[in-house]
GROMACS .gro file of C-alpha atoms in nm:
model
  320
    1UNK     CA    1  13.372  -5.413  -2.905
    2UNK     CA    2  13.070  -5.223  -2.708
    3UNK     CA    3  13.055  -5.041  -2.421
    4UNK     CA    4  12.981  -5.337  -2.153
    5UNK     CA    5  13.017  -5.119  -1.806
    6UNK     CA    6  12.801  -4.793  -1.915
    7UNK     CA    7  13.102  -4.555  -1.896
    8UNK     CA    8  13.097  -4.434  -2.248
    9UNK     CA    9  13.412  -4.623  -2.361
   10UNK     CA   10  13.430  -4.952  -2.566
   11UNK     CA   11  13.523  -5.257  -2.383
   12UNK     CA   12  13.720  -5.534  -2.587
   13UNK     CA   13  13.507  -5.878  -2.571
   14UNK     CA   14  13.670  -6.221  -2.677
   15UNK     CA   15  13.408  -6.521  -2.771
   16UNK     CA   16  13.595  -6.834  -2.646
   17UNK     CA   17  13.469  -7.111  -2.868
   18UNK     CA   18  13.569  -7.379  -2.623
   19UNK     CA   19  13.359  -7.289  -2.294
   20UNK     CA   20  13.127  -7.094  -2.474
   21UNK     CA   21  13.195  -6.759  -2.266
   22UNK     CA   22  13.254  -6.416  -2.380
   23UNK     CA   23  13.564  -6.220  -2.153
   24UNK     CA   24  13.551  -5.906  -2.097
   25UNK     CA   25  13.814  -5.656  -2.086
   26UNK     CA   26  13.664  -5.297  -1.957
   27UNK     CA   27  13.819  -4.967  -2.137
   28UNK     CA   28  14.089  -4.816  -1.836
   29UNK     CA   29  14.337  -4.564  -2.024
   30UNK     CA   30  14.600  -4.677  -1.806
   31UNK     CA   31  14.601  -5.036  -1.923
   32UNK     CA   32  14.819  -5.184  -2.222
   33UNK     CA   33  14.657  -5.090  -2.526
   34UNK     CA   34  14.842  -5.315  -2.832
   35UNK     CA   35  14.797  -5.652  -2.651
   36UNK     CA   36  14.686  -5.907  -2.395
   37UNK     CA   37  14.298  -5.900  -2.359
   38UNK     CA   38  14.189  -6.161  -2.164
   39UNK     CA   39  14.480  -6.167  -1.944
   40UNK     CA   40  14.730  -6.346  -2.143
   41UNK     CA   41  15.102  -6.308  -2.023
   42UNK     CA   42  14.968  -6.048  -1.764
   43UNK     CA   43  14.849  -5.787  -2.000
   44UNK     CA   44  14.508  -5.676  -1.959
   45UNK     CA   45  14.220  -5.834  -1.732
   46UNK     CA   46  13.920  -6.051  -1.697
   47UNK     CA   47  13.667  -5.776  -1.604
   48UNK     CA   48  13.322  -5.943  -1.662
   49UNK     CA   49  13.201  -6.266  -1.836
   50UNK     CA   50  12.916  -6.396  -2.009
   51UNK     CA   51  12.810  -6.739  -2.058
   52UNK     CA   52  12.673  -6.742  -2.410
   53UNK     CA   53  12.313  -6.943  -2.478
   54UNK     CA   54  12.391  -6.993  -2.800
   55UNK     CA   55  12.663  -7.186  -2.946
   56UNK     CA   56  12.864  -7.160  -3.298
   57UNK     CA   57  12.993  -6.817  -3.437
   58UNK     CA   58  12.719  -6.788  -3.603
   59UNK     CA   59  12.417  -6.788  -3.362
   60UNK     CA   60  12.642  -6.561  -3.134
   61UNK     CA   61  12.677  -6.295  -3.414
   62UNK     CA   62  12.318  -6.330  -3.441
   63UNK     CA   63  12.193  -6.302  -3.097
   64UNK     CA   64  12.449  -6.016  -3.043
   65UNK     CA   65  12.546  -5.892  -2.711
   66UNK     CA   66  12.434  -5.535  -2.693
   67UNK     CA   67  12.322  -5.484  -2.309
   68UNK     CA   68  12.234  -5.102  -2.467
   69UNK     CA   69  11.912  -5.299  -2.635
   70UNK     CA   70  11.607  -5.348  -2.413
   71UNK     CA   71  11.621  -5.739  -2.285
   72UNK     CA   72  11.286  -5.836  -2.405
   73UNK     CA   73  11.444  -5.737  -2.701
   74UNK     CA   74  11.286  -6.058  -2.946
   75UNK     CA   75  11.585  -6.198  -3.118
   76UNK     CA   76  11.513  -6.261  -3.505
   77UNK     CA   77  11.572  -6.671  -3.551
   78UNK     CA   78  11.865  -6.834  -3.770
   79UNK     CA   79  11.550  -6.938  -3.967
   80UNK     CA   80  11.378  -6.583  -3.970
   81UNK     CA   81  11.641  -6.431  -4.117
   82UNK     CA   82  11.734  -6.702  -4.365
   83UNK     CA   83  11.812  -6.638  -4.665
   84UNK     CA   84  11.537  -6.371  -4.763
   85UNK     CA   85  11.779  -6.108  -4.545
   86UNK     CA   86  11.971  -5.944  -4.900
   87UNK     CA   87  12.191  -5.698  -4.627
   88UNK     CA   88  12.389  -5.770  -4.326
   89UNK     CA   89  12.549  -5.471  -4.183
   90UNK     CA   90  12.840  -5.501  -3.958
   91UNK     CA   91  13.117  -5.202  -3.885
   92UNK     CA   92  13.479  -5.266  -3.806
   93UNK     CA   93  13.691  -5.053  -3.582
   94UNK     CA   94  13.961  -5.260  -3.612
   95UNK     CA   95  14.284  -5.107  -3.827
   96UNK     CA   96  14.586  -5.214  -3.665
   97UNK     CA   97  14.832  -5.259  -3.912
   98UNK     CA   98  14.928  -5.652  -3.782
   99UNK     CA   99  14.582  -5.778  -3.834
  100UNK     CA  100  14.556  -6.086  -4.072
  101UNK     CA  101  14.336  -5.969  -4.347
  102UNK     CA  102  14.286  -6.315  -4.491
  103UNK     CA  103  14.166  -6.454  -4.133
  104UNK     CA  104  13.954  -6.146  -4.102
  105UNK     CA  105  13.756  -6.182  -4.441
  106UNK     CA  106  13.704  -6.568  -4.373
  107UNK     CA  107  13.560  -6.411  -3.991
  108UNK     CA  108  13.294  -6.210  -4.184
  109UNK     CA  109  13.223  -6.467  -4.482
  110UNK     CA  110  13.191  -6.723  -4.168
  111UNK     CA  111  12.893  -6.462  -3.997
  112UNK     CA  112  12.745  -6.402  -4.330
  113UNK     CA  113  12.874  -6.029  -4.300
  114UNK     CA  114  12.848  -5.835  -4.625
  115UNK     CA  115  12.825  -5.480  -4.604
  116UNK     CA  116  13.076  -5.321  -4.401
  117UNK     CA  117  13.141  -4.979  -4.259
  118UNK     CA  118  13.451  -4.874  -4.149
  119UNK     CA  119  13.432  -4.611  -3.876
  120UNK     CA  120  13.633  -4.486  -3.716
  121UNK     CA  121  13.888  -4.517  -3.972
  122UNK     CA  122  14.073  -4.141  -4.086
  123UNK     CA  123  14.259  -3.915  -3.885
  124UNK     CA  124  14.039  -3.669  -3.862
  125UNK     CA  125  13.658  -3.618  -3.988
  126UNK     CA  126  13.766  -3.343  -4.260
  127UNK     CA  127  14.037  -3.596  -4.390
  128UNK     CA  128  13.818  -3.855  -4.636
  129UNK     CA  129  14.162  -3.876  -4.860
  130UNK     CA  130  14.440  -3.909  -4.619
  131UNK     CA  131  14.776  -3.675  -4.735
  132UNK     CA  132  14.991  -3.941  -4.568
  133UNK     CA  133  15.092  -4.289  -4.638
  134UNK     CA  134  14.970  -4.396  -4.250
  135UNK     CA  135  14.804  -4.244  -3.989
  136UNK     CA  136  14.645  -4.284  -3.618
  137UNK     CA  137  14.223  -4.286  -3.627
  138UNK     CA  138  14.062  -3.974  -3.484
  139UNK     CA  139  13.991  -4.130  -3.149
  140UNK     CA  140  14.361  -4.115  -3.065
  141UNK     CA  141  14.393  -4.540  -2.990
  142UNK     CA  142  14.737  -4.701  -3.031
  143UNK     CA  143  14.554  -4.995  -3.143
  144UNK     CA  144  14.391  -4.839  -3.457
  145UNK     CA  145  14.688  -4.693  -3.663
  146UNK     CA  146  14.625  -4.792  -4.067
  147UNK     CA  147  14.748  -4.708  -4.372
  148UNK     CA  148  14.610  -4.650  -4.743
  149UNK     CA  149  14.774  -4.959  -4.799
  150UNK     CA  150  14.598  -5.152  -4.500
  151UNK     CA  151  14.248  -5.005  -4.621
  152UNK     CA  152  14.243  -5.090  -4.962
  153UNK     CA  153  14.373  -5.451  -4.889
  154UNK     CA  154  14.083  -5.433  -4.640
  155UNK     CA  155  13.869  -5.286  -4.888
  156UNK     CA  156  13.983  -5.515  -5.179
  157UNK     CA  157  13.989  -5.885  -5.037
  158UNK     CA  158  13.652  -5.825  -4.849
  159UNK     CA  159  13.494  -5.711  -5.231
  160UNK     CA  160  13.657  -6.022  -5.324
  161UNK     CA  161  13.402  -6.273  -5.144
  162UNK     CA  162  13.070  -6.027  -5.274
  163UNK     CA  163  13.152  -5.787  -4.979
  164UNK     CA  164  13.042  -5.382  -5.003
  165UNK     CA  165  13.249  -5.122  -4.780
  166UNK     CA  166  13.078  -4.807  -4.717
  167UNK     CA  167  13.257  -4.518  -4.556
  168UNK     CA  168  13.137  -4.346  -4.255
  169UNK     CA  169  13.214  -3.988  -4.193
  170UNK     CA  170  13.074  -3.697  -4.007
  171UNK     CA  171  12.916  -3.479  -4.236
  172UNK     CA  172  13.018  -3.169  -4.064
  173UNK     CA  173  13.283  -3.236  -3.770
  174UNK     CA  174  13.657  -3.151  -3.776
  175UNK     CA  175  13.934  -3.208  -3.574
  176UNK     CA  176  13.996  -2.904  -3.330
  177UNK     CA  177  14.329  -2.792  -3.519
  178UNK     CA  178  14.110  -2.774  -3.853
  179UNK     CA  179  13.830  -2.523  -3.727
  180UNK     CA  180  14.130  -2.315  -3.571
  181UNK     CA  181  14.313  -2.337  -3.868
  182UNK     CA  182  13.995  -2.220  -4.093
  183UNK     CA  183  13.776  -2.052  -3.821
  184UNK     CA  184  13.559  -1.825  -4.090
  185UNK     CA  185  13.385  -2.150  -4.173
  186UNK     CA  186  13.294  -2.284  -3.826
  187UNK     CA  187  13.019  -2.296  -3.606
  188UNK     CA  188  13.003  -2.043  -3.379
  189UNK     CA  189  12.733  -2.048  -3.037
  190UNK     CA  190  12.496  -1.798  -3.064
  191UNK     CA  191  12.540  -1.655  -2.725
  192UNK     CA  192  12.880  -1.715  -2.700
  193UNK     CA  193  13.057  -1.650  -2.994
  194UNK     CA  194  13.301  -1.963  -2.915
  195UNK     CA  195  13.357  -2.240  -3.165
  196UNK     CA  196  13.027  -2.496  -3.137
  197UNK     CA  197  13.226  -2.831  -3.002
  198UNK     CA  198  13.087  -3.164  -2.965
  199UNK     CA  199  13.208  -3.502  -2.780
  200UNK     CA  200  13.384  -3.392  -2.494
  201UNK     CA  201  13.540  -3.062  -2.689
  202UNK     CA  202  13.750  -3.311  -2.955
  203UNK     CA  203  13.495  -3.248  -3.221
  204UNK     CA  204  13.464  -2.876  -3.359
  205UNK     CA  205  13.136  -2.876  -3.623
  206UNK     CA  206  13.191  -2.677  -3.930
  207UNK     CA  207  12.917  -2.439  -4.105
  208UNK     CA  208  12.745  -2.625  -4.393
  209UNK     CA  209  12.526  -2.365  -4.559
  210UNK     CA  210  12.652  -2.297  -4.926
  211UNK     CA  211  12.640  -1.934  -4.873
  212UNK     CA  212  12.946  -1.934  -4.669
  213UNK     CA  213  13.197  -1.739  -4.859
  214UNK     CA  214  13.538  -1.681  -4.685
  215UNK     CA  215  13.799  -1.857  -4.940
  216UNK     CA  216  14.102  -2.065  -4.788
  217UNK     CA  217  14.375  -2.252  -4.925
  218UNK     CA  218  14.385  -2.628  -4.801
  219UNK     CA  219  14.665  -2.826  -4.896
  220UNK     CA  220  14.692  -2.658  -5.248
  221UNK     CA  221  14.369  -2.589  -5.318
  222UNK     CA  222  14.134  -2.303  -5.247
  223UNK     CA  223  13.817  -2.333  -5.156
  224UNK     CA  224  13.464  -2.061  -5.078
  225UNK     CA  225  13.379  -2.334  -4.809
  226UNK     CA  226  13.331  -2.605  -4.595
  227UNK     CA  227  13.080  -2.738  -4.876
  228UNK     CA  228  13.311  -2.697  -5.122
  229UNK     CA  229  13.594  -2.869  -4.938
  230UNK     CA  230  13.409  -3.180  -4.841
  231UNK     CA  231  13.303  -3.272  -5.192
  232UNK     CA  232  13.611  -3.227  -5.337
  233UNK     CA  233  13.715  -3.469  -5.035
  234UNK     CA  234  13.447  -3.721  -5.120
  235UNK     CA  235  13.549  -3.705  -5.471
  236UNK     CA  236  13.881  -3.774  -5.353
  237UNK     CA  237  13.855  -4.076  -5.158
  238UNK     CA  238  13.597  -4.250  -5.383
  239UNK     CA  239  13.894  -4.216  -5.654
  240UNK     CA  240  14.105  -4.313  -5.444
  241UNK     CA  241  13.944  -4.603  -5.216
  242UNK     CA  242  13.621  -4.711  -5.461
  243UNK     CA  243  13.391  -4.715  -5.163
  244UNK     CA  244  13.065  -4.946  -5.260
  245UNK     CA  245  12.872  -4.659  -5.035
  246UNK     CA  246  12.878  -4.386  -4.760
  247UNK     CA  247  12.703  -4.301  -4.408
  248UNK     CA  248  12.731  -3.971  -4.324
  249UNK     CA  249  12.587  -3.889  -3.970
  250UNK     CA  250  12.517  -3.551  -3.795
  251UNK     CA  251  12.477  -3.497  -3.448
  252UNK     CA  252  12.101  -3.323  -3.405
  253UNK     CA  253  12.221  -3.026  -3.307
  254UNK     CA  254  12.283  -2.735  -3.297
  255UNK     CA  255  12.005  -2.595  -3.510
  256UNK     CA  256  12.064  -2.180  -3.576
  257UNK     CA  257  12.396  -2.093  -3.524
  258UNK     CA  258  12.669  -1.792  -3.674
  259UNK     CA  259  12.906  -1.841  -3.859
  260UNK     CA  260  13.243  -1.597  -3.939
  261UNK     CA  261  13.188  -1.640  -4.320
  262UNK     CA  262  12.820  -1.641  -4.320
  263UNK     CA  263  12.607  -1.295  -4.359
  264UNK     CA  264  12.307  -1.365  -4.105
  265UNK     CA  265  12.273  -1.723  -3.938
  266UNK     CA  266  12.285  -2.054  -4.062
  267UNK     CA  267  11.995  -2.364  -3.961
  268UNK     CA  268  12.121  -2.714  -3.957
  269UNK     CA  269  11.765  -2.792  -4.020
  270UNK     CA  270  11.753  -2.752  -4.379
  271UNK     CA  271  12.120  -2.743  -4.515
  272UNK     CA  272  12.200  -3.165  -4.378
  273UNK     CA  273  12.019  -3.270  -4.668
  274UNK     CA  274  12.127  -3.020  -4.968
  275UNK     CA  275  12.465  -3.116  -4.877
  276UNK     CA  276  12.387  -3.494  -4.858
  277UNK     CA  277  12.190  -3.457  -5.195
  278UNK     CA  278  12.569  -3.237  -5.317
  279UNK     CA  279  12.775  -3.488  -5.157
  280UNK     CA  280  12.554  -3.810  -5.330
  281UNK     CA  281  12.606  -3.651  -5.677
  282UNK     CA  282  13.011  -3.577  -5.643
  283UNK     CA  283  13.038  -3.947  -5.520
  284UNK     CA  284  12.873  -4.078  -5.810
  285UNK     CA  285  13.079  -3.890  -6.056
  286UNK     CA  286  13.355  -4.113  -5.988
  287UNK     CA  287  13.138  -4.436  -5.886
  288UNK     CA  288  12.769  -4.450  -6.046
  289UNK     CA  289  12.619  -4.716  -5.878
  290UNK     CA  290  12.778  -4.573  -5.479
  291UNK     CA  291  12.524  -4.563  -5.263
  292UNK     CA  292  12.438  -4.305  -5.005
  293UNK     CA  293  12.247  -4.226  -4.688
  294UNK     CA  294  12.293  -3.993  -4.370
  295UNK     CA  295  12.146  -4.026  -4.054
  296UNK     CA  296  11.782  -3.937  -4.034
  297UNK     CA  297  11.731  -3.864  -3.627
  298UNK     CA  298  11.348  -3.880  -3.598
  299UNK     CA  299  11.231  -3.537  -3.345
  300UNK     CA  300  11.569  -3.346  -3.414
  301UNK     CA  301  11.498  -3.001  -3.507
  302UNK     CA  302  11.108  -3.024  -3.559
  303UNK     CA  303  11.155  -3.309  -3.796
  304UNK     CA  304  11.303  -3.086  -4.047
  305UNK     CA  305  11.578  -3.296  -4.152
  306UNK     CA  306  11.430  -3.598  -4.132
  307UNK     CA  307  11.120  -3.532  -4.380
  308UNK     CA  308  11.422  -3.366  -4.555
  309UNK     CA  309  11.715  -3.609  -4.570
  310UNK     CA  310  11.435  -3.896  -4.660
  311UNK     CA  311  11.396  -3.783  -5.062
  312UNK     CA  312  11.730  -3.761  -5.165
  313UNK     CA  313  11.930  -4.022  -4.977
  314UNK     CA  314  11.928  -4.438  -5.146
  315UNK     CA  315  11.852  -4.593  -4.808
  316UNK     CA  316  11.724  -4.509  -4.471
  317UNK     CA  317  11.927  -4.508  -4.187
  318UNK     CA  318  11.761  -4.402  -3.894
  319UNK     CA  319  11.874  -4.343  -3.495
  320UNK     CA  320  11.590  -4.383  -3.225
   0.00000   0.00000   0.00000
């Protein structure tokens, strides 16, 4: 998947072994969505191809078809990476409930795949532990419904060949219904006063300052915050799904902002990394040796939560 025409959707892509050519299949809301890409039995379409100048699944995972990247891009060598590479980080958006699990984990053994984030994977960004059984991703695609049962055979088969899954989440987005739901803990724009909403108004962003103090009751239990919420979340769904490590990511904005529960403003600045350093000690409660890291975005907000986010995260992850 990628986004191959620049329109801000990801395109499906299918790497035919036997003429060497990658099909295209551009992102168009009104075509079939469970089947067909590649037009098989007159689902879907041939929108663009590209001849590939390498050959074997291998050297095409390597050279990687990203027309974002700049094309003097230098391409690292099968024999510059070698062996000396310990981590090689792919990310699956794939949860359809028919996919072949056993075909999939030989796919990744075959690129040499093993550490894996799933994104976008839960029904919402507040929802690390799932109430239900099953449930449709957050961004609303036929094609990625899942279940608990679905992850964890993910999760379980790919630890099975040496694999690590790492959870990606949002460290402070919600799903629209949530922030209406629980409004005293959202962000609110400083001129406006209306909820602070990102990615086309789908994403609400929640307040993440631990002074917050406007207690709710969600799902059973009651909570002071956001803060408080989210780790018992974390804690949840490391119980419950024995992630190998998380990526939480933030957005870079907005940086001051009010907040309903809040007495005087919060900054985004310097609460992304006390909650990341909060969030990295709940996690390892359940799982010691978990590993962490959020998204360090290098010039967001002076720098703040970048020099921040650096001390008390296990790996940099960085966006530029």
């Amino acid at each position: 998947m990628g986004d191959f025409n620049g329109d801000g959707y990801d395109d499906m892509a299918v790497y035919r072994v036997t003429d060497n050519t990658i099909y295209i299949n551009y992102f168009n809301a009104k075509k079939p969505k469970m089947e067909g890409y590649g037009d098989l039995a007159d689902y879907g379409t041939i929108d663009q191809t590209i001849h590939c100048p390498v050959t074997g699944i291998q050297e095409f995972a390597i050279a990687d078809f990203n027309y974002s990247r700049p094309e003097t891009l230098p391409l690292a060598s099968m024999e510059e990476l070698g062996e000396d590479v310990s981590l090689r980080h792919g990310w699956t958006c794939i949860f359809d409930n028919s996919l072949d699990v056993d075909k999939w984990v030989e796919a990744l053994q075959a690129v040499g795949i093993n550490t894996l984030e799933y994104h976008p994977w839960m029904r919402a960004h507040e929802e690390n532990a799932p109430i239900g059984e099953s449930w449709n991703t957050y961004v609303v695609d036929d094609r990625l419904w899942t279940s608990k049962s679905k992850m964890l055979e993910k999760i379980n088969k790919f630890r099975e060949i040496g694999g690590r899954s790492v959870c990606y989440n949002a460290i402070y987005a919600s799903s629209p219904a949530f922030a209406h739901n629980y409004p005293a803990w959202a962000i609110r724009d400083l001129n406006t006063g209306d909820f602070y909403m990102y990615g086309a108004n789908y994403l609400y962003l929640m307040a993440i300052n631990q002074n917050v103090n406007h207690p709710y009751t969600v799902n059973g239990k009651t909570f002071r915050n956001f803060n408080d919420y989210l780790k018992d979340q974390a804690a949840l769904a490391e119980t419950e799904f024995n992630w190998n490590g998380w990526r939480w990511d933030w957005y870079g904005l907005p940086a001051v902002y009010a907040c309903d529960g809040l007495d005087g403003l919060g900054d985004i600045s310097y609460e992304i990394s006390v909650l990341t350093d909060t969030l990295d000690t709940h996690v390892k409660m359940v799982r010691p040796d978990a590993t962490t890291t959020t998204l360090q975005i290098p010039y967001a907000n002076d720098n703040i939560p970048f020099d921040m986010t650096a001390p008390v995260v296990d790996h940099q992850f960085l966006e530029i």
